[in-house]
Short mmCIF file of N, CA and C in Angstrom, two decimals:
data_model
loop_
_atom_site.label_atom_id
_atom_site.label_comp_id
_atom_site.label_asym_id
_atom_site.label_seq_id
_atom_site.Cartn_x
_atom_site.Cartn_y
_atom_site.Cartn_z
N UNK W 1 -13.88 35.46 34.54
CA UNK W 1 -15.29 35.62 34.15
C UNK W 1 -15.55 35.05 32.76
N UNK W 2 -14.80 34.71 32.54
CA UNK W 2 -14.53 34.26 31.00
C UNK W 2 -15.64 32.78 30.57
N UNK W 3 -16.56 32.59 29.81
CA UNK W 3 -16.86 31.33 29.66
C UNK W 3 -16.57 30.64 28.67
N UNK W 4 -16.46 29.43 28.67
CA UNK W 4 -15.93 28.57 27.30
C UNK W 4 -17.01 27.48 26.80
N UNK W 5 -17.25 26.70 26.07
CA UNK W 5 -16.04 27.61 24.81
C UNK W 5 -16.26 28.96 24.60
N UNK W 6 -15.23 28.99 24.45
CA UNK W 6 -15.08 30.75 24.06
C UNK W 6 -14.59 31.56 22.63
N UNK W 7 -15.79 32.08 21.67
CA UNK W 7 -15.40 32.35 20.66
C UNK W 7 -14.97 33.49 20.66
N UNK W 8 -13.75 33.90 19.55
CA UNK W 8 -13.45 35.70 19.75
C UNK W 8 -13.16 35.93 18.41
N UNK W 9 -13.97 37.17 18.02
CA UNK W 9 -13.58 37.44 16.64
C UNK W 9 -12.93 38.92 16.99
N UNK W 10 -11.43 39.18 15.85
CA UNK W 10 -10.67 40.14 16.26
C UNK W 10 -10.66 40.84 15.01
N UNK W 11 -11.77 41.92 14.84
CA UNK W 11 -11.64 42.87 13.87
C UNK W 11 -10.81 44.26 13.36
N UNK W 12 -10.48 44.41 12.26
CA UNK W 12 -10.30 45.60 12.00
C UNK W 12 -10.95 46.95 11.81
N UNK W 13 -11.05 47.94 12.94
CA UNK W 13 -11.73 48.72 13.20
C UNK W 13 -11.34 49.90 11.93
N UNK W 14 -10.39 49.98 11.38
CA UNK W 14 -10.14 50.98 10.09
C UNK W 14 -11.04 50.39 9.22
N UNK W 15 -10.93 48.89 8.59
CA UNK W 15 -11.63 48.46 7.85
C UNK W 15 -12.85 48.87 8.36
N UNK W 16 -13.66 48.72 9.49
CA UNK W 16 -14.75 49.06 9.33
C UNK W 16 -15.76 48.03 9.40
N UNK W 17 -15.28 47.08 9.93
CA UNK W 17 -15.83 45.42 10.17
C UNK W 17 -16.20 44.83 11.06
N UNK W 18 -16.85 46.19 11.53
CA UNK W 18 -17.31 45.68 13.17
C UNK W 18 -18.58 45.22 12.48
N UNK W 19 -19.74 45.57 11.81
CA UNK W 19 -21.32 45.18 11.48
C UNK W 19 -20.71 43.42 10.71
N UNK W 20 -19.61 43.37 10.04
CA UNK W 20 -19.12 42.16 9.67
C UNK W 20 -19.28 41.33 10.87
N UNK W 21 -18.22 41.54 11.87
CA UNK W 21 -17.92 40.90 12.51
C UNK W 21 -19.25 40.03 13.96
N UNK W 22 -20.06 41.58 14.19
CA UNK W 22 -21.38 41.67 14.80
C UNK W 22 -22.22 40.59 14.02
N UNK W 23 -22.30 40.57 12.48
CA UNK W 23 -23.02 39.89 11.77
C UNK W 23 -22.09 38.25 12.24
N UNK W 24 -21.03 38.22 11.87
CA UNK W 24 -20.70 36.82 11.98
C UNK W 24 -21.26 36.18 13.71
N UNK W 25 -20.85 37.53 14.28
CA UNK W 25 -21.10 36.61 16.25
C UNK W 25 -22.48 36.40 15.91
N UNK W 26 -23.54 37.05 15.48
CA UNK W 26 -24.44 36.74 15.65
C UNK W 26 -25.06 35.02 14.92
N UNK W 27 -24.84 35.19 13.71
CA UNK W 27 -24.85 34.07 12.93
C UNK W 27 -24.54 32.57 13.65
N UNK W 28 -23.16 32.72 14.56
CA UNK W 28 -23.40 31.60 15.58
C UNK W 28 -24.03 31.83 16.72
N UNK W 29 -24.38 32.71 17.10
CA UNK W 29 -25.02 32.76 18.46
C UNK W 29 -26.36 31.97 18.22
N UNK W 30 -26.87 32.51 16.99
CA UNK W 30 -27.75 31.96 16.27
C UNK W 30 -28.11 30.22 16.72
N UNK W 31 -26.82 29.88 15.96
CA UNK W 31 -26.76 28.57 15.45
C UNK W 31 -26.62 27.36 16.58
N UNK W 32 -25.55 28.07 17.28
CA UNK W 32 -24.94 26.95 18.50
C UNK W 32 -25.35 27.62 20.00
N UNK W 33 -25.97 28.68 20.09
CA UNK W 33 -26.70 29.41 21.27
C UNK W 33 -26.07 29.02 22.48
N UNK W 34 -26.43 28.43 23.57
CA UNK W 34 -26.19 28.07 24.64
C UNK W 34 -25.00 26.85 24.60
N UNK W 35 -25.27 26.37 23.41
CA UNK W 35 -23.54 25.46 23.31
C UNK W 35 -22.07 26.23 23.47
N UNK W 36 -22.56 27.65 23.18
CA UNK W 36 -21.37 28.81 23.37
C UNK W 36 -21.18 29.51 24.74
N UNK W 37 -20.09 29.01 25.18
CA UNK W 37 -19.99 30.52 26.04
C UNK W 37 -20.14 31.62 25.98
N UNK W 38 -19.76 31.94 25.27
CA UNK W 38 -19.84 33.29 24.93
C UNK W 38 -18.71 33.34 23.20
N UNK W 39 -19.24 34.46 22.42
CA UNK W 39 -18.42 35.31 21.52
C UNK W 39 -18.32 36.79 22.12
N UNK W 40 -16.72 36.95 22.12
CA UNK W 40 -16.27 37.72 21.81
C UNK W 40 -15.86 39.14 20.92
N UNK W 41 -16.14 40.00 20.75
CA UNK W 41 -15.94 41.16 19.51
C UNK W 41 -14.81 41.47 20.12
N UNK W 42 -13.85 41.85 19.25
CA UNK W 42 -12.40 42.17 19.85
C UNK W 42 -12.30 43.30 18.81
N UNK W 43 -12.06 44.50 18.83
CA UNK W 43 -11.12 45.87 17.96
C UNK W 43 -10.16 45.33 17.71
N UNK W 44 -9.46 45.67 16.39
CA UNK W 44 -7.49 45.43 16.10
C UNK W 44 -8.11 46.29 15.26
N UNK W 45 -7.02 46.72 14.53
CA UNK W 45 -6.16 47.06 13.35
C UNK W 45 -5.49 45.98 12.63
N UNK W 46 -5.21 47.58 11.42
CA UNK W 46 -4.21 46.17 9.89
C UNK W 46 -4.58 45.39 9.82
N UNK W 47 -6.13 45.29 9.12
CA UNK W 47 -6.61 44.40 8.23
C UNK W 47 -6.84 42.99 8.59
N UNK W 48 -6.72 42.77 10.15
CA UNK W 48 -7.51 41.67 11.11
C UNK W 48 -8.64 41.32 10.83
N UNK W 49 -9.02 39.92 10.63
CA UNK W 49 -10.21 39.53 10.89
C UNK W 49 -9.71 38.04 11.44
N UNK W 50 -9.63 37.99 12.36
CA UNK W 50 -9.20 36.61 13.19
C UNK W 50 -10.25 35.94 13.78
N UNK W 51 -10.52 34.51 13.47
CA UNK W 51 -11.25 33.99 14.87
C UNK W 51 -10.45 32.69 15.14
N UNK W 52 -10.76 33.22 17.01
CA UNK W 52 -10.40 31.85 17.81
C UNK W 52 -11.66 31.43 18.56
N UNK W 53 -10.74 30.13 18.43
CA UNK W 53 -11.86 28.77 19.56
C UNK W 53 -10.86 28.82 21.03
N UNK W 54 -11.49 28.85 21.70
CA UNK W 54 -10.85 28.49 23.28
C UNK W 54 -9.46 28.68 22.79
N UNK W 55 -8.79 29.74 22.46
CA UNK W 55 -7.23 30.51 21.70
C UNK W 55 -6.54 30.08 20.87
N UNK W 56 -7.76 29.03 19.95
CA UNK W 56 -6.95 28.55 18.91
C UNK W 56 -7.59 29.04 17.70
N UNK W 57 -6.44 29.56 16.82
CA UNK W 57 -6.82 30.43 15.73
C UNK W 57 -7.46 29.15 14.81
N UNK W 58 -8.86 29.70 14.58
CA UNK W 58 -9.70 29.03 13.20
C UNK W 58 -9.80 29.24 12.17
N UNK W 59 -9.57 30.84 12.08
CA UNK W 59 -9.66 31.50 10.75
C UNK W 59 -8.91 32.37 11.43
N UNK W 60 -8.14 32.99 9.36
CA UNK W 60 -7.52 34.21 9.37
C UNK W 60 -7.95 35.08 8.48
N UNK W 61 -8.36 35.63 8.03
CA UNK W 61 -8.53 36.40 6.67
C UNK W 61 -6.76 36.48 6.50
N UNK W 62 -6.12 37.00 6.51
CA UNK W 62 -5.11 36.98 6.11
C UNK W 62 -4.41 36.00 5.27
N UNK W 63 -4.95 34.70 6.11
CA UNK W 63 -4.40 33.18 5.93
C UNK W 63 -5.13 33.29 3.81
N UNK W 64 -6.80 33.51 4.49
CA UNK W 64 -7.79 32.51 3.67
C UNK W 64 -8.77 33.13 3.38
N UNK W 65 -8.83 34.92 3.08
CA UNK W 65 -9.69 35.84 2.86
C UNK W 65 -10.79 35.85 4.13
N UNK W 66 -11.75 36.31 4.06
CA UNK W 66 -12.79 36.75 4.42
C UNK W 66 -13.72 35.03 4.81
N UNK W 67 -13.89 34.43 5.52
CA UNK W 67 -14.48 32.96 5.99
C UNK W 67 -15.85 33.32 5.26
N UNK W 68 -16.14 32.11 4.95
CA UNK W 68 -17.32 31.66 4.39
C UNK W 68 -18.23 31.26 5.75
N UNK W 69 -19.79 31.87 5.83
CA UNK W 69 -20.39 31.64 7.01
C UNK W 69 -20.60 30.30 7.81
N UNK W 70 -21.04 29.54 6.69
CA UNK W 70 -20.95 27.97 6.28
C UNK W 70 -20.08 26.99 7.15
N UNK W 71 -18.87 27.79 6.23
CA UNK W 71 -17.26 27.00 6.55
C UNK W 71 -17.44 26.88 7.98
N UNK W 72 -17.55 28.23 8.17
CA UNK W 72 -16.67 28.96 9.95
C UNK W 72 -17.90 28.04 10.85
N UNK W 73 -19.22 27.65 10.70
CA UNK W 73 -20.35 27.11 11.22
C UNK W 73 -19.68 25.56 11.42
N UNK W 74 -19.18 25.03 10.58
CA UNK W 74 -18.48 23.27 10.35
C UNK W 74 -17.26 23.51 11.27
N UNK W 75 -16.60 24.12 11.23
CA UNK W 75 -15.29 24.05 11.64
C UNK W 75 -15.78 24.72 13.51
N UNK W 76 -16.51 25.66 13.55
CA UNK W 76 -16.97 25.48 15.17
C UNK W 76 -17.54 24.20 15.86
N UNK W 77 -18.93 23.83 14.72
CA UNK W 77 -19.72 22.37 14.89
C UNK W 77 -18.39 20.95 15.48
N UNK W 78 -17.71 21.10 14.60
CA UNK W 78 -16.89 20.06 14.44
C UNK W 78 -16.11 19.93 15.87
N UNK W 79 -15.95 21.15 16.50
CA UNK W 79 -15.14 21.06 17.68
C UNK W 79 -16.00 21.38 19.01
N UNK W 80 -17.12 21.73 18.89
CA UNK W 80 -17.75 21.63 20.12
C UNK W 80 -18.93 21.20 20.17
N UNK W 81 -19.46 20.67 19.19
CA UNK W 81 -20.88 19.73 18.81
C UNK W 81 -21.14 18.53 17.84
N UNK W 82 -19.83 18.12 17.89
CA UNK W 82 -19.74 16.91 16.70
C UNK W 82 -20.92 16.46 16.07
N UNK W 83 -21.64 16.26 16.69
CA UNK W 83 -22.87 15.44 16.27
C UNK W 83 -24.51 15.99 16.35
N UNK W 84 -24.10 17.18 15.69
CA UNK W 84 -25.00 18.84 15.70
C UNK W 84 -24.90 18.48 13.88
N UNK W 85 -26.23 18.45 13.69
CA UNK W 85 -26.54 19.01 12.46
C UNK W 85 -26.50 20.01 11.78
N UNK W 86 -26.00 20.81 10.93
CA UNK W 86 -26.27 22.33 10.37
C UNK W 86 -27.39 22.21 9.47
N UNK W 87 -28.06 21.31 9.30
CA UNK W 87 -29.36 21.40 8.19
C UNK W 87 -28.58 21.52 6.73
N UNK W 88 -29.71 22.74 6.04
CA UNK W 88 -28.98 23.03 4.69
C UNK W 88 -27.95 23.07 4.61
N UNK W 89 -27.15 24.03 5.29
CA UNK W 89 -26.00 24.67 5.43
C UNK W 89 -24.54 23.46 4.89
N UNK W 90 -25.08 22.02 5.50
CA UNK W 90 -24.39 21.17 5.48
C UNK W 90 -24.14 20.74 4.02
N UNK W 91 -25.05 20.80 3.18
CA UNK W 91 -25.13 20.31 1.94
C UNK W 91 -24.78 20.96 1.13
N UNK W 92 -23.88 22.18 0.89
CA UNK W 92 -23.01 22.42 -0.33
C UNK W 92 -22.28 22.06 -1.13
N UNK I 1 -6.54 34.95 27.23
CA UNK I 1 -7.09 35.49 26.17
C UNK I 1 -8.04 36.76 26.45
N UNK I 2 -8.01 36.88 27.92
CA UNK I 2 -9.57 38.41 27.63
C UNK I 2 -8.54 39.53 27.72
N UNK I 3 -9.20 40.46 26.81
CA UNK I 3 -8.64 41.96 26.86
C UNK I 3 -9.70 43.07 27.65
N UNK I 4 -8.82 43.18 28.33
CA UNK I 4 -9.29 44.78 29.09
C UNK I 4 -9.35 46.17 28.69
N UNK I 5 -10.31 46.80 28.99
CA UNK I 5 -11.58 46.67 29.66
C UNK I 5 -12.01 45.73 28.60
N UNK I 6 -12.92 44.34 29.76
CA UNK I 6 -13.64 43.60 29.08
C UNK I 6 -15.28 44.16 29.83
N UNK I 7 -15.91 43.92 27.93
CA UNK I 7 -17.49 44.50 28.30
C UNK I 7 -17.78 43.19 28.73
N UNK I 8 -19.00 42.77 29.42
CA UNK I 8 -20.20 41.29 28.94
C UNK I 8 -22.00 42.04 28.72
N UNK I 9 -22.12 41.13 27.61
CA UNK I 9 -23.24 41.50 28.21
C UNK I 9 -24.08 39.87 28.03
N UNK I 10 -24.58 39.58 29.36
CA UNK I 10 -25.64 38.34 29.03
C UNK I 10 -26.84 38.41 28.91
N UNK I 11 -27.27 37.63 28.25
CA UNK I 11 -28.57 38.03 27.78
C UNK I 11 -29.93 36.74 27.36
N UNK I 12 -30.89 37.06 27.76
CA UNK I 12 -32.22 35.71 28.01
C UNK I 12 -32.14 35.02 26.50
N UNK I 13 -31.58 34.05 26.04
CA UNK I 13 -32.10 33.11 24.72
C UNK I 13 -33.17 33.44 24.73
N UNK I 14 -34.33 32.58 25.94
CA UNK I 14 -35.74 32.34 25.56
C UNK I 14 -36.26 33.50 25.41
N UNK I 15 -35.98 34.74 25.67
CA UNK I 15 -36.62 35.83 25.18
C UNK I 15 -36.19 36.46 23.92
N UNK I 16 -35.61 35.83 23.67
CA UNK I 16 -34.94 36.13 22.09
C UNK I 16 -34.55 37.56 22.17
N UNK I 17 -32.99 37.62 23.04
CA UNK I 17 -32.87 39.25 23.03
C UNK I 17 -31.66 38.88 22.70
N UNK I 18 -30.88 38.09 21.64
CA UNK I 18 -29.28 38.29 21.35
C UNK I 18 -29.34 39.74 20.08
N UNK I 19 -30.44 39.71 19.19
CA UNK I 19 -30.06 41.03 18.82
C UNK I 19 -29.96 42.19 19.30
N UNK I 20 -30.94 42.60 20.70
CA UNK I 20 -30.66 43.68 21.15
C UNK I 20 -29.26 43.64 21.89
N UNK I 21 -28.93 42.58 22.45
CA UNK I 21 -27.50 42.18 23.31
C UNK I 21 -26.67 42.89 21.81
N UNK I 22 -26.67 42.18 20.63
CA UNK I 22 -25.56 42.35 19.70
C UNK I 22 -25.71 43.69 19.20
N UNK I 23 -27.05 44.45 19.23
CA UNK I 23 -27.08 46.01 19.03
C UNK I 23 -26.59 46.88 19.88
N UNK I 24 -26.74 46.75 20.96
CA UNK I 24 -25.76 47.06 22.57
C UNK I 24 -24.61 47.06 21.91
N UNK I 25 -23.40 46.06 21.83
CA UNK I 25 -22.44 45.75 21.71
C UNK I 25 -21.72 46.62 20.35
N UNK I 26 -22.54 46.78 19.28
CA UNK I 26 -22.03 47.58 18.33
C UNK I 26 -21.81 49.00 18.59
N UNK I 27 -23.14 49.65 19.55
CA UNK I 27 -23.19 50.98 20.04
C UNK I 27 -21.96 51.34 20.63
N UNK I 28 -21.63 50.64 21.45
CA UNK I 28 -20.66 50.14 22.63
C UNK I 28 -18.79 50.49 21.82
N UNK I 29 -19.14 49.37 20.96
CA UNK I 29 -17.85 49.27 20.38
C UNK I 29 -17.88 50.46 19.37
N UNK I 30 -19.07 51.14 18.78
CA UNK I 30 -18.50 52.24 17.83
C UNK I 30 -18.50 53.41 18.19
N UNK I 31 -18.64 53.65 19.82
CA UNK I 31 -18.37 54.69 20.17
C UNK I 31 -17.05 54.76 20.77
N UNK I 32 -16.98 53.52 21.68
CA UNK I 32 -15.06 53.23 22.27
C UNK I 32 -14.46 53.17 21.40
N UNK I 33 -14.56 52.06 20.50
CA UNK I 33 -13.70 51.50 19.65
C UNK I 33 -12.87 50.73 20.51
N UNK I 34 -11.42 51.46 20.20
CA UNK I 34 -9.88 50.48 20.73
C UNK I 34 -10.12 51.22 22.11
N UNK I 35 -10.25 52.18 22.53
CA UNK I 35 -10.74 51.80 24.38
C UNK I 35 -11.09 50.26 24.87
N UNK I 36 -11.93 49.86 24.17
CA UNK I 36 -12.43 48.40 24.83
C UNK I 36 -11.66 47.53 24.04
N UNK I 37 -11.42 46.93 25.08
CA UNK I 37 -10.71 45.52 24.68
C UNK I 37 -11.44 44.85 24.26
N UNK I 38 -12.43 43.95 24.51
CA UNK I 38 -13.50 43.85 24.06
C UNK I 38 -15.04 43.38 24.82
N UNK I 39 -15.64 43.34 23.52
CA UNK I 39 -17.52 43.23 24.06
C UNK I 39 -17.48 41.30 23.87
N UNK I 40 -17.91 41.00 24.79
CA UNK I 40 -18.57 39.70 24.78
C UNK I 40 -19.66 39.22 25.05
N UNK I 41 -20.43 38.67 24.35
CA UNK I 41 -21.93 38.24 24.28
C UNK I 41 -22.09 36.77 25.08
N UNK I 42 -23.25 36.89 25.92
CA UNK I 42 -23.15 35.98 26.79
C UNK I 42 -24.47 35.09 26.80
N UNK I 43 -24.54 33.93 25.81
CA UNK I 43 -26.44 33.66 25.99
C UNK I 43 -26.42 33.46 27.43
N UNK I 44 -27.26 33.19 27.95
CA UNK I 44 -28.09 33.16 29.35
C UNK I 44 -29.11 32.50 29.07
N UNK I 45 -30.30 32.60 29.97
CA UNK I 45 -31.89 32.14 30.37
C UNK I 45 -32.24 33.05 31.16
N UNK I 46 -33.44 32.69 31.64
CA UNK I 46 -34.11 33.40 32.98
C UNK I 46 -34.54 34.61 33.00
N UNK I 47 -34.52 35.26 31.50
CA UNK I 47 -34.61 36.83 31.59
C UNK I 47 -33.91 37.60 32.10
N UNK I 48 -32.25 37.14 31.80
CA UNK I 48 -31.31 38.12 32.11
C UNK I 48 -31.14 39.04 30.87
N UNK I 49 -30.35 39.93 31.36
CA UNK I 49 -29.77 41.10 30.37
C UNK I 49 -28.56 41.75 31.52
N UNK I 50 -27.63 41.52 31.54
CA UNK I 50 -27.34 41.69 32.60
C UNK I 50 -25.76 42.52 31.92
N UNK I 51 -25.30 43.75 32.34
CA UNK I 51 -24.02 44.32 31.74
C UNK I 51 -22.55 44.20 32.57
N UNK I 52 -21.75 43.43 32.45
CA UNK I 52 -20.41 43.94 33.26
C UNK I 52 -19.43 44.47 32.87
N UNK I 53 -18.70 45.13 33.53
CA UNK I 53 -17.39 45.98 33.09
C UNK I 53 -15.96 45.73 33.93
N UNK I 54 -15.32 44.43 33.14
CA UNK I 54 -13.99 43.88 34.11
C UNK I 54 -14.73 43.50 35.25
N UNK I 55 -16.07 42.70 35.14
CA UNK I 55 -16.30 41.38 36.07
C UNK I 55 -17.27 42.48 36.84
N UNK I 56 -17.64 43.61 37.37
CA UNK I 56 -18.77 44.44 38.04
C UNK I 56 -19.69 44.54 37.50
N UNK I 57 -20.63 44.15 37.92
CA UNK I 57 -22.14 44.01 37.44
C UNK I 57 -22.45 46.05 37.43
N UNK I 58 -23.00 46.47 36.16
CA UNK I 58 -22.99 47.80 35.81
C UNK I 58 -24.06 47.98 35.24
N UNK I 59 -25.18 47.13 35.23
CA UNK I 59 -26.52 47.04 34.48
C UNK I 59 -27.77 45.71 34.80
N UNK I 60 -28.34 46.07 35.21
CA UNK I 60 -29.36 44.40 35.23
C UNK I 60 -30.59 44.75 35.38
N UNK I 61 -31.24 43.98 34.22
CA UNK I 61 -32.83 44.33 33.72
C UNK I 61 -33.35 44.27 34.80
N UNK I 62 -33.72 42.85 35.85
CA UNK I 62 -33.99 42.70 36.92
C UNK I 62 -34.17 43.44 37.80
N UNK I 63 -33.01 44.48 37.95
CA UNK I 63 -33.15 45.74 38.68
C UNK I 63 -33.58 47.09 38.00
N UNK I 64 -33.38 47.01 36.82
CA UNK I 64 -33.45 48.36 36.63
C UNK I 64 -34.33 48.53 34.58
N UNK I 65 -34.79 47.23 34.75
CA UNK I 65 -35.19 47.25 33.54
C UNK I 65 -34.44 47.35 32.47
N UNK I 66 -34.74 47.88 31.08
CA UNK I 66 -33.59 47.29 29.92
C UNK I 66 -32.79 48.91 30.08
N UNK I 67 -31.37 48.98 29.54
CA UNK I 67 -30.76 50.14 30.08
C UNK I 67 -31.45 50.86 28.19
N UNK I 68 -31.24 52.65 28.87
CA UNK I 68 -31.59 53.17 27.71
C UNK I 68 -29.81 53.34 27.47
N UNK I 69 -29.87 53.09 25.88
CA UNK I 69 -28.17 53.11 25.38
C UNK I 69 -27.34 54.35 25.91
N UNK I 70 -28.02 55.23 25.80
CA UNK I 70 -27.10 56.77 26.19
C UNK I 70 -26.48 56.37 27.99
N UNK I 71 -27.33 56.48 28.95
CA UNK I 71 -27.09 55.97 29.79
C UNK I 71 -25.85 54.93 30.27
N UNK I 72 -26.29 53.95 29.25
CA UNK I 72 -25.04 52.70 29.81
C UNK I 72 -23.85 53.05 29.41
N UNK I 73 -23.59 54.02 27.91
CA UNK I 73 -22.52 54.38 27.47
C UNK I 73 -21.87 55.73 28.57
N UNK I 74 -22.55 56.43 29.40
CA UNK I 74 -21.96 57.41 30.31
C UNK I 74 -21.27 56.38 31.71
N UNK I 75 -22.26 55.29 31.70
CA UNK I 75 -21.87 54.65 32.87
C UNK I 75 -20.64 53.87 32.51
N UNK I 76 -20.15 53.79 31.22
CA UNK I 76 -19.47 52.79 30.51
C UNK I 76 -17.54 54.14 30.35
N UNK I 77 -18.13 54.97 30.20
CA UNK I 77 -17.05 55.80 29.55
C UNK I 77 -16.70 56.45 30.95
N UNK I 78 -17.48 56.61 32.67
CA UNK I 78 -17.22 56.96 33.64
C UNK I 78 -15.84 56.49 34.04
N UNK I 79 -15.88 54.83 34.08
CA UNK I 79 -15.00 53.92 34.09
C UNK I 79 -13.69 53.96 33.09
N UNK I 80 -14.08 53.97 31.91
CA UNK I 80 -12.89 53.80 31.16
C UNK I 80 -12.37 54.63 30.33
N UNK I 81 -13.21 55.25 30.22
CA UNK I 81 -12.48 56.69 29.80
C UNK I 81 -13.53 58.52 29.69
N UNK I 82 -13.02 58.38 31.50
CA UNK I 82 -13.94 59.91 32.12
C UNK I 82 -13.74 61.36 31.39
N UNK I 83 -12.41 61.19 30.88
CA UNK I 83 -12.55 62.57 30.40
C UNK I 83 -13.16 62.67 28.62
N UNK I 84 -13.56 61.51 28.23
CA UNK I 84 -14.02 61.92 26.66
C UNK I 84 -15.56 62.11 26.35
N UNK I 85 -15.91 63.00 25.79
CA UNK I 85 -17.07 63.57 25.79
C UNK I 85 -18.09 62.77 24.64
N UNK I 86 -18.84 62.23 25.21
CA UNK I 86 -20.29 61.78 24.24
C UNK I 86 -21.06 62.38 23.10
N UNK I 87 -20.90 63.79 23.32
CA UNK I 87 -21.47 64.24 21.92
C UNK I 87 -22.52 64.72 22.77
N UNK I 88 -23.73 64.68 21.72
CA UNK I 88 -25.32 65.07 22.13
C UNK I 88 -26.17 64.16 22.71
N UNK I 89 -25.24 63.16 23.22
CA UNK I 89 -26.24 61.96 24.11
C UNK I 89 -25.61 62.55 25.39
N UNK I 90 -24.79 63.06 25.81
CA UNK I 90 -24.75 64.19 26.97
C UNK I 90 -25.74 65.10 27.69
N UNK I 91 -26.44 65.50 26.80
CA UNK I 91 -27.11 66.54 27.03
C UNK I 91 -28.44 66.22 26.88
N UNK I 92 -29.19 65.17 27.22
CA UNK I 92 -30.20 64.93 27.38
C UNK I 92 -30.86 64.98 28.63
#
């Protein structure tokens, strides 16, 4: 049942990063809408904040803190809409 | 990559309902938590809103109009976890 691309963000529920994480799915649902299969909200523990593309890790907080909204927007764009504008967003 | 119990919920773009879809999904996840494997957000069209639980359709506007939250969470916790008690959304 699964659709792709398929984003999944894997939060830490101690931390408390589900409205984080809710905030980030939304932010692309936003952005790339129907270009998405679907996002994912995933529960973990120990200080998780992971996202994958179709199971490839994009971000870690662990790796690279907490993703920049921006960043994580280019680095989705880049792999399933090459030639998708982000507007402002682009010009930092 | 999907973890079980997987939620979905899809939901109409053109009606602009991904926030209520992504307000669903928080309710969802902060009452399970690590019960659910996870919630996945599904854009759509057509004026869906539509809920599944491990691929069974468990909700659809179409039929039954938009679910009231207490509700979907009894129909949600029947399934995956019957013996834990809701609190005061029980007893309505």
């Amino acid at each position: 049942m699964t659709r792709t691309p398929r984003l999944e963000i894997e939060y830490c529920t101690q931390c408390r990063w589900l409205l984080r994480a809710a905030w980030t799915a939304q932010e692309l649902l936003t952005t790339f809408g129907l270009r998405l299969g679907e996002v994912a909200l995933v529960p973990g523990t120990g200080g998780v904040f992971d996202v994958r593309l179709d199971g490839d890790l994009i971000w870690s907080r662990k790796e690279s803190g907490h993703p920049e909204i921006t960043e994580l927007k280019r680095l989705v764009r880049d792999r399933i809409a090459p030639d998708m504008s982000l507007g402002h967003s682009e010009k930092r």
